[in-house]
Coordinates of C-alpha atoms in Angstrom, one line a residue:
Chain W
M107 CA 65.3 -17.4 1.5
L108 CA 65.2 -16.3 -2.1
G109 CA 61.7 -17.8 -2.4
E110 CA 60.5 -15.8 0.6
V111 CA 61.9 -12.5 -0.9
L112 CA 60.2 -13.3 -4.2
A113 CA 56.9 -14.1 -2.4
S114 CA 57.0 -10.9 -0.4
L115 CA 57.8 -8.9 -3.6
K116 CA 54.8 -10.5 -5.3
A117 CA 52.6 -9.7 -2.3
F118 CA 53.9 -6.1 -2.4
R119 CA 53.1 -5.8 -6.1
L120 CA 49.6 -7.1 -5.4
V121 CA 49.0 -4.6 -2.6
I122 CA 50.2 -1.7 -4.9
L123 CA 47.8 -3.0 -7.7
I124 CA 44.8 -3.3 -5.3
S125 CA 45.4 0.1 -3.8
T126 CA 45.7 1.7 -7.2
L127 CA 42.4 0.1 -8.3
C128 CA 40.7 1.1 -5.1
G129 CA 41.9 4.7 -5.6
C130 CA 40.4 4.6 -9.1
A131 CA 37.1 3.4 -7.7
T132 CA 36.8 6.2 -5.1
K133 CA 37.6 8.9 -7.7
E134 CA 34.7 7.8 -9.8
P135 CA 32.2 10.7 -9.8
S136 CA 29.2 8.5 -10.8
S137 CA 26.1 8.8 -8.5
A138 CA 24.8 5.5 -9.8
P139 CA 24.2 2.9 -7.0
Q140 CA 26.9 0.3 -6.5
P141 CA 26.1 -3.4 -6.2
G142 CA 27.0 -5.1 -3.0
N143 CA 28.1 -8.7 -2.4
G144 CA 25.0 -10.2 -1.0
I145 CA 26.3 -13.7 -0.7
Q146 CA 29.4 -12.7 1.2
E147 CA 27.4 -10.5 3.5
Y148 CA 24.9 -13.2 4.3
H149 CA 27.6 -15.7 4.9
Q150 CA 29.3 -13.4 7.3
L151 CA 26.0 -12.8 9.1
T152 CA 25.1 -16.5 9.5
K153 CA 28.7 -17.2 10.8
Q154 CA 28.2 -14.5 13.5
A155 CA 24.7 -15.9 14.3
V156 CA 26.2 -19.4 14.7
T157 CA 28.7 -18.1 17.2
L158 CA 26.0 -16.2 19.1
V159 CA 23.7 -19.2 19.3
H160 CA 26.6 -21.4 20.5
A161 CA 27.5 -18.9 23.2
T162 CA 23.8 -18.8 24.3
L163 CA 23.6 -22.6 24.4
D164 CA 26.7 -22.7 26.5
S165 CA 25.1 -20.2 28.9
L166 CA 22.0 -22.4 29.0
E167 CA 24.2 -25.5 29.8
L168 CA 25.6 -23.6 32.8
I169 CA 22.1 -23.0 34.1
S170 CA 21.1 -26.6 33.5
A171 CA 24.1 -27.8 35.4
Q172 CA 22.9 -26.2 38.7
T173 CA 21.1 -28.6 41.0
N174 CA 19.7 -26.6 43.9
S175 CA 19.5 -22.9 43.2
C176 CA 21.0 -20.9 40.4
P177 CA 23.7 -18.4 41.7
P178 CA 23.0 -14.8 40.9
K179 CA 26.2 -14.5 38.9
I180 CA 25.2 -17.3 36.6
V181 CA 21.7 -15.8 36.2
E182 CA 23.2 -12.4 35.4
A183 CA 25.6 -13.9 32.8
F184 CA 22.6 -15.7 31.2
E185 CA 20.6 -12.5 31.1
K186 CA 23.5 -10.7 29.4
Q187 CA 23.9 -13.4 26.9
L188 CA 20.2 -13.4 26.0
Q189 CA 20.4 -9.6 25.5
R190 CA 23.4 -10.0 23.3
L191 CA 21.5 -12.6 21.3
Q192 CA 18.5 -10.3 20.9
I193 CA 20.6 -7.4 19.7
E194 CA 23.4 -8.9 17.7
S195 CA 21.0 -11.2 15.7
I196 CA 19.0 -8.3 14.4
Q197 CA 20.9 -8.0 11.1
V198 CA 20.6 -11.7 10.3
R199 CA 17.0 -11.8 11.3
A200 CA 16.3 -8.7 9.1
R201 CA 18.0 -10.4 6.1
V202 CA 15.9 -13.6 6.6
Q203 CA 12.7 -11.6 6.9
A204 CA 13.5 -9.6 3.8
I205 CA 14.2 -12.8 1.8
Q206 CA 10.8 -14.2 3.0
A207 CA 8.9 -10.9 2.3
R208 CA 10.3 -10.4 -1.2
G209 CA 10.6 -14.1 -2.2
D210 CA 11.5 -14.4 -5.9
A211 CA 11.8 -10.6 -6.2
Y212 CA 14.7 -10.8 -3.8
F213 CA 16.6 -13.2 -6.0
E214 CA 15.8 -11.2 -9.2
N215 CA 17.1 -8.0 -7.6
W216 CA 20.2 -9.8 -6.5
S217 CA 20.7 -11.3 -10.0
E218 CA 20.3 -7.9 -11.6
N219 CA 22.9 -6.4 -9.3
L220 CA 25.3 -9.2 -10.2
A221 CA 24.6 -8.5 -13.9
R222 CA 25.9 -4.9 -13.2
M223 CA 29.1 -6.0 -11.6
K224 CA 32.3 -4.6 -13.2
D225 CA 34.0 -8.0 -13.3
A226 CA 32.9 -9.5 -16.7
Q227 CA 33.8 -13.0 -15.6
I228 CA 31.4 -12.8 -12.6
R229 CA 28.7 -11.4 -14.9
E230 CA 29.2 -14.3 -17.3
L231 CA 29.2 -16.9 -14.5
A232 CA 26.1 -15.4 -13.0
A233 CA 24.3 -15.7 -16.3
R234 CA 25.6 -19.2 -17.0
F235 CA 24.6 -20.6 -13.5
H236 CA 21.4 -18.6 -13.2
P237 CA 19.1 -21.7 -12.8
K238 CA 21.5 -23.4 -10.4
L239 CA 21.9 -20.1 -8.4
K240 CA 18.1 -19.9 -8.2
E241 CA 17.9 -23.5 -6.9
S242 CA 20.4 -22.7 -4.2
F243 CA 18.5 -19.5 -3.4
M244 CA 15.2 -21.5 -2.9
Q245 CA 17.1 -23.8 -0.5
I246 CA 18.4 -20.8 1.4
K247 CA 14.9 -19.3 1.5
L248 CA 13.5 -22.5 3.0
A249 CA 16.3 -23.0 5.5
S250 CA 16.1 -19.3 6.5
Q251 CA 12.4 -19.6 7.1
N252 CA 13.0 -22.7 9.3
A253 CA 15.8 -21.0 11.2
R254 CA 13.5 -18.0 11.7
E255 CA 10.7 -20.1 13.2
A256 CA 13.2 -22.1 15.4
F257 CA 14.8 -18.8 16.6
R258 CA 11.4 -17.5 17.6
D259 CA 10.8 -20.6 19.8
F260 CA 14.4 -20.5 21.1
S261 CA 14.2 -16.8 22.1
S262 CA 10.7 -17.3 23.7
G263 CA 12.0 -20.2 25.8
L264 CA 15.0 -18.3 26.9
R265 CA 12.9 -15.3 27.9
K266 CA 10.5 -17.5 29.9
L267 CA 13.5 -19.1 31.7
R268 CA 14.9 -15.7 32.5
V269 CA 11.7 -14.5 34.2
S270 CA 11.4 -17.7 36.2
L271 CA 15.0 -17.5 37.4
E272 CA 14.7 -13.8 38.2
N273 CA 11.6 -14.5 40.3
D274 CA 12.9 -17.6 42.0
P275 CA 16.4 -19.0 41.4
S276 CA 15.5 -22.3 43.0
V277 CA 12.9 -23.0 40.3
I278 CA 15.8 -24.8 38.6
R279 CA 14.8 -27.9 40.7
T280 CA 11.3 -28.2 39.2
E281 CA 10.5 -30.6 36.5
A282 CA 8.7 -27.9 34.5
T283 CA 11.9 -25.8 34.4
K284 CA 14.0 -28.8 33.4
E285 CA 11.6 -29.5 30.6
L286 CA 11.7 -25.8 29.5
I287 CA 15.5 -26.0 29.4
R288 CA 15.4 -29.2 27.3
T289 CA 12.9 -27.8 24.7
T290 CA 14.8 -24.5 24.5
R291 CA 18.1 -26.4 24.0
D292 CA 16.5 -28.4 21.2
T293 CA 15.2 -25.3 19.4
G294 CA 18.7 -23.7 19.7
Q295 CA 20.2 -26.8 18.1
E296 CA 17.5 -26.6 15.3
V297 CA 18.6 -23.0 14.7
L298 CA 22.2 -24.1 14.3
Q299 CA 21.2 -26.9 11.9
Q300 CA 19.2 -24.5 9.7
L301 CA 21.9 -21.9 9.7
S302 CA 24.4 -24.5 8.6
A303 CA 22.1 -25.5 5.7
V304 CA 22.0 -21.9 4.7
N305 CA 25.8 -21.7 4.8
V306 CA 26.2 -24.8 2.6
E307 CA 24.1 -23.2 -0.1
L308 CA 25.9 -19.9 0.2
Q309 CA 29.2 -21.7 -0.2
A310 CA 27.8 -23.5 -3.3
M311 CA 26.8 -20.1 -4.8
T312 CA 30.2 -18.6 -4.0
Q313 CA 31.9 -21.5 -5.9
M314 CA 29.6 -21.0 -8.9
L315 CA 30.6 -17.4 -9.1
T316 CA 34.3 -17.9 -8.6
P317 CA 36.2 -17.8 -11.9
A318 CA 38.2 -21.1 -12.4
N319 CA 41.6 -19.4 -12.5
S320 CA 41.1 -17.6 -9.2
A321 CA 39.6 -20.6 -7.4
P322 CA 41.3 -21.1 -4.0
T323 CA 43.9 -23.9 -4.2
R324 CA 44.6 -26.4 -1.4
Chain J
M177 CA -45.3 22.8 3.9
T178 CA -42.7 20.2 5.0
R179 CA -41.3 19.6 1.4
K180 CA -39.9 23.1 1.0
P181 CA -37.5 23.1 4.0
L182 CA -36.5 19.5 3.1
L183 CA -35.6 20.6 -0.4
S184 CA -33.7 23.6 0.8
A185 CA -31.8 21.3 3.3
K186 CA -30.8 19.0 0.4
L187 CA -29.8 22.0 -1.7
R188 CA -27.7 23.3 1.1
L189 CA -26.0 20.0 1.5
L190 CA -25.3 19.8 -2.2
L191 CA -24.0 23.4 -2.2
A192 CA -21.7 22.6 0.8
L193 CA -20.4 19.4 -0.9
A194 CA -19.8 21.3 -4.1
A195 CA -18.0 24.1 -2.2
L196 CA -15.9 21.6 -0.3
S197 CA -15.1 19.2 -3.1
P198 CA -11.9 21.1 -4.3
L199 CA -10.7 21.0 -0.7
L200 CA -11.3 17.3 -0.5
L201 CA -9.4 16.8 -3.7
C202 CA -6.6 18.9 -2.4
A203 CA -6.4 16.8 0.8
Q204 CA -6.1 13.7 -1.2
W205 CA -3.5 15.1 -3.6
P206 CA -0.4 13.1 -3.1
F207 CA 2.6 15.1 -1.9
V208 CA 5.6 14.1 -3.9
P209 CA 8.8 15.1 -2.1
P210 CA 11.9 16.1 -4.1
T211 CA 14.5 13.5 -4.9
T212 CA 17.4 15.9 -5.1
P213 CA 20.7 15.1 -3.3
S214 CA 20.1 17.8 -0.7
A215 CA 16.5 16.5 0.0
Q216 CA 18.0 13.0 0.4
R217 CA 20.7 14.3 2.8
N218 CA 18.2 16.2 4.8
A219 CA 15.9 13.2 5.1
L220 CA 18.8 11.0 6.1
N221 CA 19.7 13.5 8.8
A222 CA 16.2 13.6 10.0
V223 CA 16.4 9.8 10.5
R224 CA 19.6 10.1 12.4
M225 CA 18.0 12.8 14.7
Q226 CA 15.1 10.5 15.3
V227 CA 17.4 7.6 16.2
D228 CA 19.1 10.0 18.7
W229 CA 15.7 10.9 20.2
L230 CA 14.7 7.3 20.4
Q231 CA 18.0 6.4 22.2
N232 CA 17.6 9.3 24.6
S233 CA 14.0 8.2 25.5
T234 CA 15.3 4.7 26.3
R235 CA 17.8 6.1 28.8
T236 CA 15.2 7.6 31.0
A237 CA 12.3 5.2 30.4
A238 CA 12.8 3.1 33.5
N239 CA 12.4 6.1 35.8
F240 CA 9.0 7.0 34.4
G241 CA 7.3 3.5 34.3
A242 CA 4.3 3.4 31.9
Q243 CA 4.9 7.0 30.7
G244 CA 8.5 6.1 29.9
Y245 CA 7.4 3.1 27.9
G246 CA 4.9 5.3 26.0
N247 CA 7.6 7.8 25.3
V248 CA 9.9 5.1 23.8
R249 CA 7.0 3.9 21.6
Q250 CA 6.2 7.4 20.4
Q251 CA 9.8 8.0 19.4
F252 CA 9.9 4.7 17.7
E253 CA 6.9 5.6 15.6
G254 CA 8.7 8.9 14.9
L255 CA 11.6 6.8 13.6
R256 CA 9.3 4.8 11.3
G257 CA 7.9 8.0 10.0
A258 CA 11.3 9.6 9.3
Y259 CA 12.5 6.5 7.6
G260 CA 9.4 6.4 5.4
A261 CA 9.9 10.0 4.5
F262 CA 13.6 9.3 3.7
K263 CA 12.5 6.5 1.3
Q264 CA 10.3 8.9 -0.5
T265 CA 13.3 11.0 -1.4
L266 CA 15.0 8.1 -3.3
R267 CA 15.1 8.1 -7.1
P268 CA 13.5 5.3 -9.0
D269 CA 16.9 3.8 -9.9
Q270 CA 17.9 3.9 -6.2
L271 CA 14.6 2.2 -5.2
A272 CA 15.0 -0.5 -7.8
Y273 CA 18.7 -1.1 -7.1
G274 CA 18.3 -1.1 -3.4
A275 CA 15.0 -3.0 -3.2
N276 CA 16.5 -5.8 -1.1
D277 CA 18.5 -3.5 1.1
L278 CA 15.4 -1.4 1.8
A279 CA 13.3 -4.5 2.5
E280 CA 16.0 -5.4 5.0
M281 CA 15.8 -2.0 6.7
D282 CA 12.0 -2.3 6.9
A283 CA 12.4 -5.8 8.5
G284 CA 15.0 -4.4 10.9
L285 CA 12.4 -1.9 12.2
D286 CA 9.8 -4.8 12.6
I287 CA 12.4 -6.8 14.5
L288 CA 13.2 -3.8 16.8
Q289 CA 9.5 -3.4 17.4
E290 CA 9.4 -6.9 18.8
A291 CA 11.1 -5.5 21.8
F292 CA 7.7 -3.9 22.8
T293 CA 5.9 -7.2 22.5
N294 CA 8.6 -8.9 24.5
Y295 CA 8.3 -6.3 27.2
E296 CA 4.5 -6.8 27.4
Q297 CA 4.9 -10.6 27.6
D298 CA 7.6 -10.2 30.3
I299 CA 5.3 -8.0 32.4
A300 CA 2.4 -10.5 31.9
E301 CA 4.7 -13.3 33.1
G302 CA 5.5 -11.4 36.3
R303 CA 8.7 -9.5 35.5
P304 CA 9.0 -6.2 37.5
V305 CA 8.3 -3.2 35.3
R306 CA 11.6 -1.5 36.0
T307 CA 13.7 -4.5 35.1
A308 CA 11.6 -5.2 31.9
L309 CA 11.9 -1.5 30.9
N310 CA 15.6 -1.5 31.4
D311 CA 16.0 -4.6 29.3
M312 CA 13.7 -3.2 26.5
G313 CA 15.6 0.1 26.6
Q314 CA 19.0 -1.7 26.1
V315 CA 17.7 -3.8 23.2
M316 CA 16.1 -0.7 21.6
R317 CA 19.1 1.5 22.2
Q318 CA 21.8 -0.8 20.9
G319 CA 19.5 -2.3 18.3
S320 CA 18.7 1.1 16.8
A321 CA 22.4 2.0 16.8
L322 CA 23.0 -1.1 14.7
W323 CA 20.1 -0.3 12.5
W324 CA 21.4 3.2 11.8
Q325 CA 24.9 1.9 11.1
E326 CA 23.4 -0.5 8.5
L327 CA 21.2 2.2 7.0
N328 CA 24.3 4.4 6.6
K329 CA 26.2 1.6 4.8
K330 CA 23.3 0.9 2.5
A331 CA 22.7 4.7 1.8
S332 CA 26.3 5.0 0.8
R333 CA 26.0 2.0 -1.5
L334 CA 22.9 3.6 -3.1
R335 CA 24.8 6.9 -3.4
V336 CA 22.2 8.8 -1.3
G337 CA 22.8 12.5 -1.4
W338 CA 25.3 12.3 -4.2
G339 CA 25.2 15.0 -6.8

């Protein structure tokens, strides 16, 4: 009981401290640009993309499970999911494309922003692990490129399937459609694999930049 | 007999070129927009307005067939132009700091533009124009809303329009 009270007091003090610090930050009159947390953002984007691709693959499975003709409700749900995929993946695809377009300059800009962080410990860690961070970035760049190519094929297969089903729901019986579903499913799995590779590297980068005394304990 | 008119024609051409040369120079003179906070705010507002126009055009596109499609494309080009003009109002430190963010916004526009290619492919594969236009409109409308949201976030990080 006492332990719980002490823990909540501690948490309360932490909240007060954080809100005080946030208040200080918002009062700052500087018009200098503020660095963002690129790693955390990209991690969030890839997590969302993984969820989206999983949902799309589930929708594809439902289509694939039909034997005679695809019911309109299932086709409609599939169309909606494809549209969601196209819209909600825009951010992650834009990030991937920017990384490819800028290449090393992307990493350098990101490093420069890290060097301007207020937290001296993060600045020090970024400088110390610069070569390792760059190595991780190169892996991210490669996996992102692979994910981008796989996504293009995945999206193209899904759109072809959508047109076929809209025109004739019984097309599901044909061998060509079954093959289209198979290849599209494979490219979807490939997207997931590449996104997972990106996430592994992003986690490694986060660990490198986490000060030892604030590392999460298990 | 024939040399004289030829000479005078050459002379006239030279004179015309000489007279026009300052105009040609003026036309090539690069216009550098101001990078003041108010210029940045105005340019960002112009982008927002263009996003609104683009979104409006997508709502009616399916009723007008090819003309509706052309209208959406035109508004999209307008958005590209407004965004390009906005970037020109950024200070060198903002451009340097936000190089990655801006590259991402550029890429976002390229990805949005893919909706047109997808539409054309869908039509080629036998999708009815109205259905394809509806779909393209939805992607463009919701996609541009996301793009604008992201631009706002990045603009705030870059202190766009701050005095």
